[in-house]
Coordinates of C-alpha atoms (C1' of nucleotides) in Angstrom, one line a residue:
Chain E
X183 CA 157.7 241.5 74.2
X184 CA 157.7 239.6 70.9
X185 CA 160.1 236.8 70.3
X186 CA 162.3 237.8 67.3
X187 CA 164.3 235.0 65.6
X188 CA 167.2 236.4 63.4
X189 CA 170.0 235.4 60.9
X190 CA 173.1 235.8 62.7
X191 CA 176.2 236.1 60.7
X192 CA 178.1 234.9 63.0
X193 CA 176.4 231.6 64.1
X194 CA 175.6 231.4 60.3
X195 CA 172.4 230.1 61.3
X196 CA 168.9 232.0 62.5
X197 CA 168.5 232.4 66.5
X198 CA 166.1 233.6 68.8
X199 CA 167.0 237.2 69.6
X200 CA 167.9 237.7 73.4
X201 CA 169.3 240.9 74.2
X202 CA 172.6 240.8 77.0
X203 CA 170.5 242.5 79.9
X204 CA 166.6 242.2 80.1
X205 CA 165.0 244.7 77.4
X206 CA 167.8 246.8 76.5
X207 CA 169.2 247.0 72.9
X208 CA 172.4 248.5 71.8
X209 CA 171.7 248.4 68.1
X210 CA 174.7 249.8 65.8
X211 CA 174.4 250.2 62.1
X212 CA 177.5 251.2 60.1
X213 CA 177.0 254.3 58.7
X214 CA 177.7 255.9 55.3
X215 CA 181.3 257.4 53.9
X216 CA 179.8 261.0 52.8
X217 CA 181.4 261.8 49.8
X218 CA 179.0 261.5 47.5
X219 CA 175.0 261.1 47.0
X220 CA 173.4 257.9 48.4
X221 CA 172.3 255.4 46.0
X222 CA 169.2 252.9 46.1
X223 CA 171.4 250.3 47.4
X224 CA 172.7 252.0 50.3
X225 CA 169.1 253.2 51.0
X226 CA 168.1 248.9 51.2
X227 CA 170.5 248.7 54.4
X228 CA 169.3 252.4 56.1
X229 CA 165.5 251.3 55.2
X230 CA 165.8 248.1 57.0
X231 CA 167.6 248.7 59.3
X232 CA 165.4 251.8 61.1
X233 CA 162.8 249.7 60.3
X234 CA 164.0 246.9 62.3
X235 CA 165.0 249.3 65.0
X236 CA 161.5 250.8 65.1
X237 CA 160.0 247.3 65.2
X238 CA 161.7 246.5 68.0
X239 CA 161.4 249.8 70.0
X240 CA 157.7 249.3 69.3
X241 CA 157.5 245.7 70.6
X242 CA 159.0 245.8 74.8
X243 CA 162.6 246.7 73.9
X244 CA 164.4 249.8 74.6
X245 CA 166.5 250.2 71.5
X246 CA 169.6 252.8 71.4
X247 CA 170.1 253.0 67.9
X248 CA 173.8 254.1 67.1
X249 CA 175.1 255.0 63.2
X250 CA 178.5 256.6 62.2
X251 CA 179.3 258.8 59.6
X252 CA 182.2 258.8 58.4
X253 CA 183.4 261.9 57.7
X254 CA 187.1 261.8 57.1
X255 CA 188.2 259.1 54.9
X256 CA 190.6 258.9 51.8
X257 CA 187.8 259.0 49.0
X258 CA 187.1 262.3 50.9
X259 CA 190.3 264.1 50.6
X260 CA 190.1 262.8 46.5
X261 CA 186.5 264.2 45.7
X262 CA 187.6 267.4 47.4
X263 CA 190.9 267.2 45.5
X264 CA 188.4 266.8 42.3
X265 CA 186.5 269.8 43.3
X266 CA 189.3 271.8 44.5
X267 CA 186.9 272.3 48.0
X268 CA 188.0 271.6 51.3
X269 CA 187.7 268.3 52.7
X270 CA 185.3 269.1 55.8
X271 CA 183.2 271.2 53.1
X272 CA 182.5 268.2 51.2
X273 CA 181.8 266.1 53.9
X274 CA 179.8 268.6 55.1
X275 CA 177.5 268.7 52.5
X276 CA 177.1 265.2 51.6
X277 CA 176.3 264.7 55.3
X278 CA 173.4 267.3 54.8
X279 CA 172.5 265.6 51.8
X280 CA 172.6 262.1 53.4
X281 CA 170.1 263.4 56.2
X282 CA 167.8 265.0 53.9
X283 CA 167.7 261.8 51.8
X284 CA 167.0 259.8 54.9
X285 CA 164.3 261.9 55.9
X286 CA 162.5 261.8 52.5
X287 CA 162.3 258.5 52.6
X288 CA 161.0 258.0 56.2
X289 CA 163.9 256.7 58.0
X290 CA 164.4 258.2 61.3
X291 CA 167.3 259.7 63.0
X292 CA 169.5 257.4 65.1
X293 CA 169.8 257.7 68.5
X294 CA 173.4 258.5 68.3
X295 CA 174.8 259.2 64.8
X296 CA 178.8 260.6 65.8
X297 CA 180.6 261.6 63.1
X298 CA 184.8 259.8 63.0
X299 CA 186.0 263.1 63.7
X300 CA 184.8 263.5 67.1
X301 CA 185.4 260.3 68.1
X302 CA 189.2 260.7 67.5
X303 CA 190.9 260.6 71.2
X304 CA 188.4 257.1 71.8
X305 CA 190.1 255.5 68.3
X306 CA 193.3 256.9 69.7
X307 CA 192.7 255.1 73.5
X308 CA 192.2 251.6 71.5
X309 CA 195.0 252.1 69.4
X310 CA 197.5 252.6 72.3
X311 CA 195.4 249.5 73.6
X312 CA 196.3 247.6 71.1
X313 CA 200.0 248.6 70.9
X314 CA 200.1 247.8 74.5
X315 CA 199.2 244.3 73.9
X316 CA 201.5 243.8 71.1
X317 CA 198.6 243.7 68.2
X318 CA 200.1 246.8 66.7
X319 CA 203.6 247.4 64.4
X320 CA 204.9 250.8 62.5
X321 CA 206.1 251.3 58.9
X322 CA 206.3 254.0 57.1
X323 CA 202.7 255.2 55.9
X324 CA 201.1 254.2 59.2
X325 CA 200.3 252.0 62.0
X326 CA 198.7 248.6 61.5
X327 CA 197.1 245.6 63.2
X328 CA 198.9 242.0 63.3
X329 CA 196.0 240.1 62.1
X330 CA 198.3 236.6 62.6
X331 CA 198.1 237.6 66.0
X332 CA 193.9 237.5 66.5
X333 CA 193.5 233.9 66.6
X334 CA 189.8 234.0 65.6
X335 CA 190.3 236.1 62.7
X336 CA 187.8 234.8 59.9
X337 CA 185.0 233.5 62.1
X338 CA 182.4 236.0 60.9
X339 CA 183.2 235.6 57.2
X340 CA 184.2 232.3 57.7
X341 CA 187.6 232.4 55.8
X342 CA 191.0 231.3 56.9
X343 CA 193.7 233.5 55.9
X344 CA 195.3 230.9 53.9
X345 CA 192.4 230.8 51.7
X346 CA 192.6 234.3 51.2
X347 CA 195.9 234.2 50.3
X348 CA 196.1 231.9 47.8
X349 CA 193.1 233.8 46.0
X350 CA 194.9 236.8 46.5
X351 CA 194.5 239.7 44.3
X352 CA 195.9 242.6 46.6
X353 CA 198.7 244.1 46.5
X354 CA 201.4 243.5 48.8
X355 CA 202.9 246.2 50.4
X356 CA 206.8 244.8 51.1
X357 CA 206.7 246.7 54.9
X358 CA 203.5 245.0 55.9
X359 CA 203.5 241.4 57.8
X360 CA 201.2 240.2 56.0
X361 CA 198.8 241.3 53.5
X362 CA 195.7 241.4 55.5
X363 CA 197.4 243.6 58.0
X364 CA 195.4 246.3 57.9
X365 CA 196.0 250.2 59.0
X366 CA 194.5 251.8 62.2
X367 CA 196.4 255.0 62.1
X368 CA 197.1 256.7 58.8
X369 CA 200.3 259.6 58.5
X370 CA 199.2 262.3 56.8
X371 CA 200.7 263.3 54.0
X372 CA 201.3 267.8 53.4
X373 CA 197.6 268.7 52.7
X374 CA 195.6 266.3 54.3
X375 CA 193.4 266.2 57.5
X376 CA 195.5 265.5 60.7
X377 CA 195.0 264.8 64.1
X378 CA 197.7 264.3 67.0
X379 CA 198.8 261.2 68.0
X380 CA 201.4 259.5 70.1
X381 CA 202.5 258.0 67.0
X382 CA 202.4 261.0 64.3
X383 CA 200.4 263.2 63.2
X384 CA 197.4 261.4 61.2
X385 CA 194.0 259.9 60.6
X386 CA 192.1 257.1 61.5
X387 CA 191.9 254.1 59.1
X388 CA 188.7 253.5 58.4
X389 CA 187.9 250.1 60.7
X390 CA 188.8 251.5 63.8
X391 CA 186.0 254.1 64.4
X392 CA 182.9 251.9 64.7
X393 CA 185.2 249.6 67.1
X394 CA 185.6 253.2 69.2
X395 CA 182.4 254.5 68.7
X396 CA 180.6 251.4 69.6
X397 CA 182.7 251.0 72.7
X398 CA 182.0 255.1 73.9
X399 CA 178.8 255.2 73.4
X400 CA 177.2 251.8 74.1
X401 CA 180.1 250.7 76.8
X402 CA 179.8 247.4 76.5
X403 CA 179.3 244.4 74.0
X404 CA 176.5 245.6 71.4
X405 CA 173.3 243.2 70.8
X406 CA 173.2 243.8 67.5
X407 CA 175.5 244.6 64.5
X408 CA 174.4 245.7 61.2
X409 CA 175.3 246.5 57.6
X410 CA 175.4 245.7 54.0
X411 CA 177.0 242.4 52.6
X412 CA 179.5 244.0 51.3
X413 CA 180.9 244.8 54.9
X414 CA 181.5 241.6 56.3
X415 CA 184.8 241.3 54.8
X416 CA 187.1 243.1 55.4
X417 CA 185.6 245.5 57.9
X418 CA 183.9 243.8 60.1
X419 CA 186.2 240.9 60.5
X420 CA 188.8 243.6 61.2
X421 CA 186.7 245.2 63.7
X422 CA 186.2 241.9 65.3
X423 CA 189.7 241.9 65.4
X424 CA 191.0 244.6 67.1
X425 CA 187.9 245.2 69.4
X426 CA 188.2 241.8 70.8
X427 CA 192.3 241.9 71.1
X428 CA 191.5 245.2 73.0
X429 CA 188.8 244.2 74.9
X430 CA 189.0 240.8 75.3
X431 CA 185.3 240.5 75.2
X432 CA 183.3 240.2 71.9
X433 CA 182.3 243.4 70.1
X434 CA 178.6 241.8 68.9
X435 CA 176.4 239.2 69.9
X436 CA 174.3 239.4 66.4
X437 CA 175.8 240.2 63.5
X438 CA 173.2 241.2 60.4
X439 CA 173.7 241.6 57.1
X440 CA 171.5 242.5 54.3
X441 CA 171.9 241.6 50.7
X442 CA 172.6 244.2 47.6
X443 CA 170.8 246.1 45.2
X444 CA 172.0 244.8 41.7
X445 CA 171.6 247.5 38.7
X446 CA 169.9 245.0 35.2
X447 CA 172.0 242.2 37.1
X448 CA 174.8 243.9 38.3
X449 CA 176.2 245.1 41.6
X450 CA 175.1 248.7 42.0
X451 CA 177.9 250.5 43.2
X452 CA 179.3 253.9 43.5
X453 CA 182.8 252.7 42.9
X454 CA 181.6 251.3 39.3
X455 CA 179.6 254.6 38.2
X456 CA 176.4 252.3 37.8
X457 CA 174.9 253.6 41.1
X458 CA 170.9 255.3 40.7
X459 CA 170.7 257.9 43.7
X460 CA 167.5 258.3 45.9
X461 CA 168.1 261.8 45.4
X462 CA 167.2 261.1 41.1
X463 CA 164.6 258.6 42.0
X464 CA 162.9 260.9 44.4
X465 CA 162.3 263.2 41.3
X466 CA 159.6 260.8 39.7
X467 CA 158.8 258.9 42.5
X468 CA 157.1 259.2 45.4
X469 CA 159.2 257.6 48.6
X470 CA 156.9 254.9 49.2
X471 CA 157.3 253.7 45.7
X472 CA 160.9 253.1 46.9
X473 CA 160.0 251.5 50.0
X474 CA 157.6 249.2 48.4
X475 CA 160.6 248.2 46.3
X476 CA 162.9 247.6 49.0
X477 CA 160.8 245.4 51.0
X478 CA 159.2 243.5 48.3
X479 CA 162.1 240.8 48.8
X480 CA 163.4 239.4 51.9
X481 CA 166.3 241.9 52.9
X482 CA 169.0 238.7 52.5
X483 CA 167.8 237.9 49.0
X484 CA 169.7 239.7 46.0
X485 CA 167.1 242.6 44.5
X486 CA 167.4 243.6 41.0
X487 CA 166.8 246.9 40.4
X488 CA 164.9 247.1 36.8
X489 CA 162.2 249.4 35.5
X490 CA 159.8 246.0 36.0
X491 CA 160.7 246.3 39.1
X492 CA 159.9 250.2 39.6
X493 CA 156.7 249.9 37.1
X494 CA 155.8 246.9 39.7
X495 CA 156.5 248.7 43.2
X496 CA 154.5 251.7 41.6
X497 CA 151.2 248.9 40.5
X498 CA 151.6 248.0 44.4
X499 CA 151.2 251.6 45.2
X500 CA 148.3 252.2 42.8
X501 CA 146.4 249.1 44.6
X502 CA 146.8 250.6 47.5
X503 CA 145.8 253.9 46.7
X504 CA 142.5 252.7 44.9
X505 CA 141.6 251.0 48.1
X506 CA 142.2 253.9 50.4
X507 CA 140.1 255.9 47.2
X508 CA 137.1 253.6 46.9
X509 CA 136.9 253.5 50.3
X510 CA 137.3 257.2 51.0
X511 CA 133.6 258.0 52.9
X512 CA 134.4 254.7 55.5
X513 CA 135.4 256.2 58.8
X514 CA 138.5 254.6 60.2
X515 CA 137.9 252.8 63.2
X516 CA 139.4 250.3 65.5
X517 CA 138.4 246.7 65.5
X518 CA 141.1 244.6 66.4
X519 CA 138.6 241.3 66.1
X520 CA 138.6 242.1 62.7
X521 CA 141.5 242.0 61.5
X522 CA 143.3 240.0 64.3
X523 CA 144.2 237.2 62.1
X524 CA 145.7 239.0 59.7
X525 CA 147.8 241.2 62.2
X526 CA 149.2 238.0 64.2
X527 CA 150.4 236.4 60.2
X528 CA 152.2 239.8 59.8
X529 CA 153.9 239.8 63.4
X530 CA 154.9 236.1 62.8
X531 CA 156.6 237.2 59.4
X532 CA 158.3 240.1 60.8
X533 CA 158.6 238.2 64.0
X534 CA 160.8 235.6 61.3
X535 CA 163.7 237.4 60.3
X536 CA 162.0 240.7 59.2
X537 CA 160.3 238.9 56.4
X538 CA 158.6 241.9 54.7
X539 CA 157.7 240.2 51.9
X540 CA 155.2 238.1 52.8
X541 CA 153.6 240.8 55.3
X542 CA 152.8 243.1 52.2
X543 CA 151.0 239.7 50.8
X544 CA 149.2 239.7 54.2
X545 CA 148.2 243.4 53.5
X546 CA 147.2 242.9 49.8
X547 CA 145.0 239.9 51.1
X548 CA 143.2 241.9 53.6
X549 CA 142.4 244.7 51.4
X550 CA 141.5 241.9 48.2
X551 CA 139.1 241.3 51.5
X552 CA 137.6 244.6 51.4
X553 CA 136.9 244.5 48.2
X554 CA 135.2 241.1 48.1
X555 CA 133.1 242.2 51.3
X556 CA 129.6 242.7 49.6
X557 CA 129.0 244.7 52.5
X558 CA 132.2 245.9 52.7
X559 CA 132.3 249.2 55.2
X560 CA 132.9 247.7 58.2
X561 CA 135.1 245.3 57.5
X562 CA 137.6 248.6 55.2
X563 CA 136.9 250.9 58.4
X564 CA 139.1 248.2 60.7
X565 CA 141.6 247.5 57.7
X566 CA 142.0 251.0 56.7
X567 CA 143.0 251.8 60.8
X568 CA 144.9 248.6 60.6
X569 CA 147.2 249.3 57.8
X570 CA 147.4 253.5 59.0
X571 CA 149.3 251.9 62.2
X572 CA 151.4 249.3 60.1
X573 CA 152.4 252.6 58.2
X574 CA 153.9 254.4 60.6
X575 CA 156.7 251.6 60.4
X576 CA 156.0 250.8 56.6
X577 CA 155.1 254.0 55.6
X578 CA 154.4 252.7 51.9
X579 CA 150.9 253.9 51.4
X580 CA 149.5 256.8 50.1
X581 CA 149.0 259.9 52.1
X582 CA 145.4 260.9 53.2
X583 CA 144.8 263.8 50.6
X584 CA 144.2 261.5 47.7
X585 CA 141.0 263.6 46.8
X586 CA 141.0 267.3 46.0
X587 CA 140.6 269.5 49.2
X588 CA 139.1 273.1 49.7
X589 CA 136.0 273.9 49.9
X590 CA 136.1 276.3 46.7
X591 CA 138.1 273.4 44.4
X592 CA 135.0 271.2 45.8
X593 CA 132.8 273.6 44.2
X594 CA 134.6 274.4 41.0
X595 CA 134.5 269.7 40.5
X596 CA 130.6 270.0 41.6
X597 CA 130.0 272.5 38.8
X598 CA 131.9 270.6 36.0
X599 CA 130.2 267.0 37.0
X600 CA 127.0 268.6 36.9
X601 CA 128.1 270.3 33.0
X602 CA 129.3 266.9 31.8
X603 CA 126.5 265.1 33.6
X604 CA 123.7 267.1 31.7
X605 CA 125.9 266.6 28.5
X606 CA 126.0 262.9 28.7
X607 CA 122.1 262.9 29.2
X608 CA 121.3 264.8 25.6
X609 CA 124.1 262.4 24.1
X610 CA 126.5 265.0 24.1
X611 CA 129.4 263.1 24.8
X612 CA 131.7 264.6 22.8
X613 CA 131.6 267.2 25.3
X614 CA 131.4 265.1 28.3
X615 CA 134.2 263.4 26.8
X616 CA 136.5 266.8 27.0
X617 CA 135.7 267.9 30.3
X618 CA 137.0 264.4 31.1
X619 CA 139.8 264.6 28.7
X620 CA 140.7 267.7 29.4
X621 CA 140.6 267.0 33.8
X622 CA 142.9 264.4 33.3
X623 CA 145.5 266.8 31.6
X624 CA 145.1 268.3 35.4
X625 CA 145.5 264.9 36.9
X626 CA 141.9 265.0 38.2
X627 CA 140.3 261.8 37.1
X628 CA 136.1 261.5 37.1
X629 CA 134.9 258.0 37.5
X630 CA 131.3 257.4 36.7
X631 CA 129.7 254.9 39.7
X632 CA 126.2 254.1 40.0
X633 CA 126.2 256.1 42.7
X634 CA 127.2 259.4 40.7
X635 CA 129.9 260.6 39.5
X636 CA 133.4 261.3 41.7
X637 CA 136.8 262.5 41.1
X638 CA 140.3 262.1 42.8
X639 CA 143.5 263.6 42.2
X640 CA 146.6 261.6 40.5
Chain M
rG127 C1' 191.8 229.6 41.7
rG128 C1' 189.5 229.8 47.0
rC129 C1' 184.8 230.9 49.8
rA130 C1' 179.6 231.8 49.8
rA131 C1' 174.5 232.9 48.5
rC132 C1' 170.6 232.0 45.2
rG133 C1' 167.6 229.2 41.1
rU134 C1' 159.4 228.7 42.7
rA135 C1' 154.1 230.8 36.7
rG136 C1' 155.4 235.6 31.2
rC137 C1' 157.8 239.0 35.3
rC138 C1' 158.5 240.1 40.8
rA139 C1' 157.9 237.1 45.1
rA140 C1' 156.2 234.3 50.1
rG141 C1' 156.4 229.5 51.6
rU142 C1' 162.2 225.4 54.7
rG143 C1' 158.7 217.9 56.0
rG144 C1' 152.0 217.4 55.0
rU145 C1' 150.5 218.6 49.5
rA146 C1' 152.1 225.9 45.9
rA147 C1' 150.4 233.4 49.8
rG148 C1' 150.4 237.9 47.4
rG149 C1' 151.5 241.8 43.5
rC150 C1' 152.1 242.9 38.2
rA151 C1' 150.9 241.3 33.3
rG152 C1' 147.5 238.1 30.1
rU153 C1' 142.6 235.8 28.5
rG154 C1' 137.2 235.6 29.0
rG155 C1' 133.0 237.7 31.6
rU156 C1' 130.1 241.4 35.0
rC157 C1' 129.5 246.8 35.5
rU158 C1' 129.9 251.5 31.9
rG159 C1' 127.5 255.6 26.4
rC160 C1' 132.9 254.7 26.2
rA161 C1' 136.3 254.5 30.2
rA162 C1' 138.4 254.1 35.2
rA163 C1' 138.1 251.3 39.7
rA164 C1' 136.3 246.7 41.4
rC165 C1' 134.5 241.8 41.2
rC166 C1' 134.0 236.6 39.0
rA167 C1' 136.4 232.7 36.1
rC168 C1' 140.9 230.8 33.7
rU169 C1' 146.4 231.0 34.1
rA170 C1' 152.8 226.3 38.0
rU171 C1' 149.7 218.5 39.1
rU172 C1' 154.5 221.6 40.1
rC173 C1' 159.1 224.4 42.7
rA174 C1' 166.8 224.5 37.6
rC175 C1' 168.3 219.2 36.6
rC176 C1' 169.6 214.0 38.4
rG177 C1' 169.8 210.7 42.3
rG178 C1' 168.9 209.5 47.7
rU179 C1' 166.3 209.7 52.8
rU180 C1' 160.9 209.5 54.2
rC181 C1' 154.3 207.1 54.6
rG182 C1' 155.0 212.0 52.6
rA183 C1' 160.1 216.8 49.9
rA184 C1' 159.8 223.1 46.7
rU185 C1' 161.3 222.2 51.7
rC186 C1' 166.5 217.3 54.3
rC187 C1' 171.2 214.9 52.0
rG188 C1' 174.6 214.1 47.6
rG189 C1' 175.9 215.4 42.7
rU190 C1' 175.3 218.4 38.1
rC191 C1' 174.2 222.9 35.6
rG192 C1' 173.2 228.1 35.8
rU193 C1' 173.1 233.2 38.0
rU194 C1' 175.1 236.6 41.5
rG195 C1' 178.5 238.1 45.0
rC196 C1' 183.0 238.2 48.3
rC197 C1' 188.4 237.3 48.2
rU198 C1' 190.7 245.5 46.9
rC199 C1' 187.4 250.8 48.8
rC200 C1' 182.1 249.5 48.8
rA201 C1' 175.2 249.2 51.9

RNA sequence: GGCAACGUAGCCAAGUGGUAAGGCAGUGGUCUGCAAAACCACUAUUCACCGGUUCGAAUCCGGUCGUUGCCUCCA
């Protein structure tokens, strides 16, 4: 089992990962709000965090991977308002679209992955919880939580609530305590989604389900919490609160967070309009373009999403598809002596707070290595088996089929190389020239070697 | 206004006490009919700035400036 350090959010510091009984991991990852397509910057959490999940499951610990979707939620009920659909219809669909985008780029399904609505009666359990132990008051839109009450409210975001008050900028509702009161039960108003409840017919606020979800499916405190910056205040700091006034044990041992996606400099969000969907990058890009983006910084550091940045992650891409192309005839083969050195510098990066950074600079070293080699095919044969089995976490390199297959197409290239080749030896090289020319239009690309002449698909 | 994070070459970025990984771009060369790919050489005596601690600091401490974010739904 490989020692993991990680930041924890909570401790505010990086600590050696030790999960609360022997192997076992209870991993939960908050989950998206379908109501709309999934941008780049939502993709940066869902990216790292299966990949985290998969690095661990593939390292001695038995990971149960949880995510939410959260299905019934006011910006919901508006988009289907906007569309004049129902509400389950549109979280229907962007549900569908959120798994296909997931799947595109490589990201595996969770383990559990329950949607708010049929998690209702365990929201409902925590609420009347909660009520019992006095955490809990009614007004007229709803019930909310007594955050005055929860003594260690602010410890993850580190914020007192006087801070936040005198920085202010929400509005205060007259019926609520106090501003930061937030609501666990929602009345419905004529129209909207509603669910039975001791207190009135309603829906959940939005904290509550991961508190409920966590609690039904993992039973007990998770090992890990996840999600984007953005989340660690309010909503998890409210889900701190009222998990640990229910529970009266903590809801997470490690709390992660990773950082945002900026758009030229500025937060990417779907709020602002400025969000770039996976769905529109996926058009002109291949996913491990995206990937290669994504992990190019370390997942806490701020990532500016630029066309540098894109015409960058696509260079990386390039590199490694030239290796995998040059070295197309070396047979893949295991020799761990090899490239042991290079593996046990990638482990202690990943093994560092999930520093995928500097294990793609490992990776670009190793195949800089190949290339070097002057004898180079046993050394690529180890790296190229070396880097397949880093993929199948990574996955940022090129498929196998970079060269044309069929036996027929095979032909067809022999035939050609052979026409050009006889042209370039009377001089002709206007014609060789447009066979060239006129290839690359295809996306088949010739490259004249010493060895002959060879081709490869774009 | 309050609270944070970050600031490493033209660009992206790793490195958190022992003397600057890696990728892209650039320049010169090798190879080629010309290319492509690849290789070789060059490209930060220096890590925003100013102090301090230390034998030694990009790395620790204090201050200054700048950027970004959170304080409202948000990955």
């Amino acid at each position: 089992m490989e020692q993991i350090t990680l930041y924890n959010t909570l401790a505010g510091k990086k600590e050696i990962f030790k999960p609360l009984e022997g192997n076992k991991v209870f991993f939960y990852c908050c989950g998206p709000t379908v109501y709309n397509y999934i941008h780049i910057g939502n993709a940066r959490a869902f990216v790292l965090f299966d990949f985290i999940r998969r690095y661990m499951a593939q390292n001695g610990y038995t990971v149960t991977f949880i995510q939410n979707i959260t299905d019934v939620e006011d910006k919901i009920i508006k988009k289907a308002a906007e569309e004049k659909k129902s509400w389950d219809s549109v979280a229907e669909r962007f549900t569908r679209a959120f798994q296909e985008d997931m799947a595109r780029l490589g990201v595996l399904s969770p383990d559990i992955s329950p949607k708010a609505t049929e998690t209702i009666p365990a929201m409902i359990t925590l609420i009347e919880t909660l009520e019992k132990k006095g955490f809990t008051y009614t007004i007229s839109d709803g019930v909310y939580f007594r955050v005055r009450k929860f003594e260690g409210y602010g410890k993850l975001s580190k914020k007192s609530l006087d801070d936040l008050r005198a920085g202010s900028r929400i509005s205060v509702n007259d019926e609520k305590e106090d501003p930061f009161d937030f609501a666990l039960w929602k009345f419905s108003k004529p129209g909207e989604p509603a669910w039975e409840s001791p207190w009135g017919r309603g829906r959940p606020g939005w904290h509550i389900e991961c508190s409920a979800m966590s609690r039904q499916y993992a039973g007990r405190t998770l090992d890990i919490h996840a999600g984007g910056e953005d989340l660690v205040f309010p909503h998890h700091e409210n889900e701190i609160a009222q998990s640990e006034a229910a529970l009266g044990e903590p809801l997470a041992r490690y709390w992660m967070h990773n950082a945002y996606v900026n758009l030229n400099g500025a937060k990417m969000s779907k709020s602002l309009g400025n969000d770039v969907t996976v769905r529109s990058l996926l058009k002109d890009h291949p996913p491990q373009v995206l990937r290669l983006f994504l992990f190019s910084a370390h997942y806490r550091k701020l990532l500016d999403f630029t066309a540098d940045a894109l015409v960058d992650a696509e260079a990386k891409y390039q590199r490694f598809n030239n290796f995998f192309h040059t070295f197309s005839d070396v047979e893949e083969k295991e020799d761990f002596s090899l490239v042991k050195e290079w593996d046990e510098r990638v482990r202690a990066f990943l093994n560092d707070d999930f520093n995928t950074s500097g294990a793609l600079g490992v990776f670009f070293e190793a195949v800089a290595a190949c290339f070097k080699e002057k004898d180079p095919a046993g050394l690529a044969g180890a790296v190229k088996h070396w880097l397949r089995r880093w993929d199948s976490l990574f996955f940022i390199l090129p498929g196998e089929e970079t060269s044309l297959t069929g036996e027929t197409l095979h032909g067809l290239m022999e035939i050609l190389i052979d026409i050009r080749h006889r042209a370039r030896a009377s001089k002709d090289f206007e014609l060789a020239d447009m066979i060239r020319d006129r290839l690359k239009e295809l996306g088949i690309m010739l490259e004249d070697t010493p060895d002959g002449t060879r081709y490869k698909k774009r």
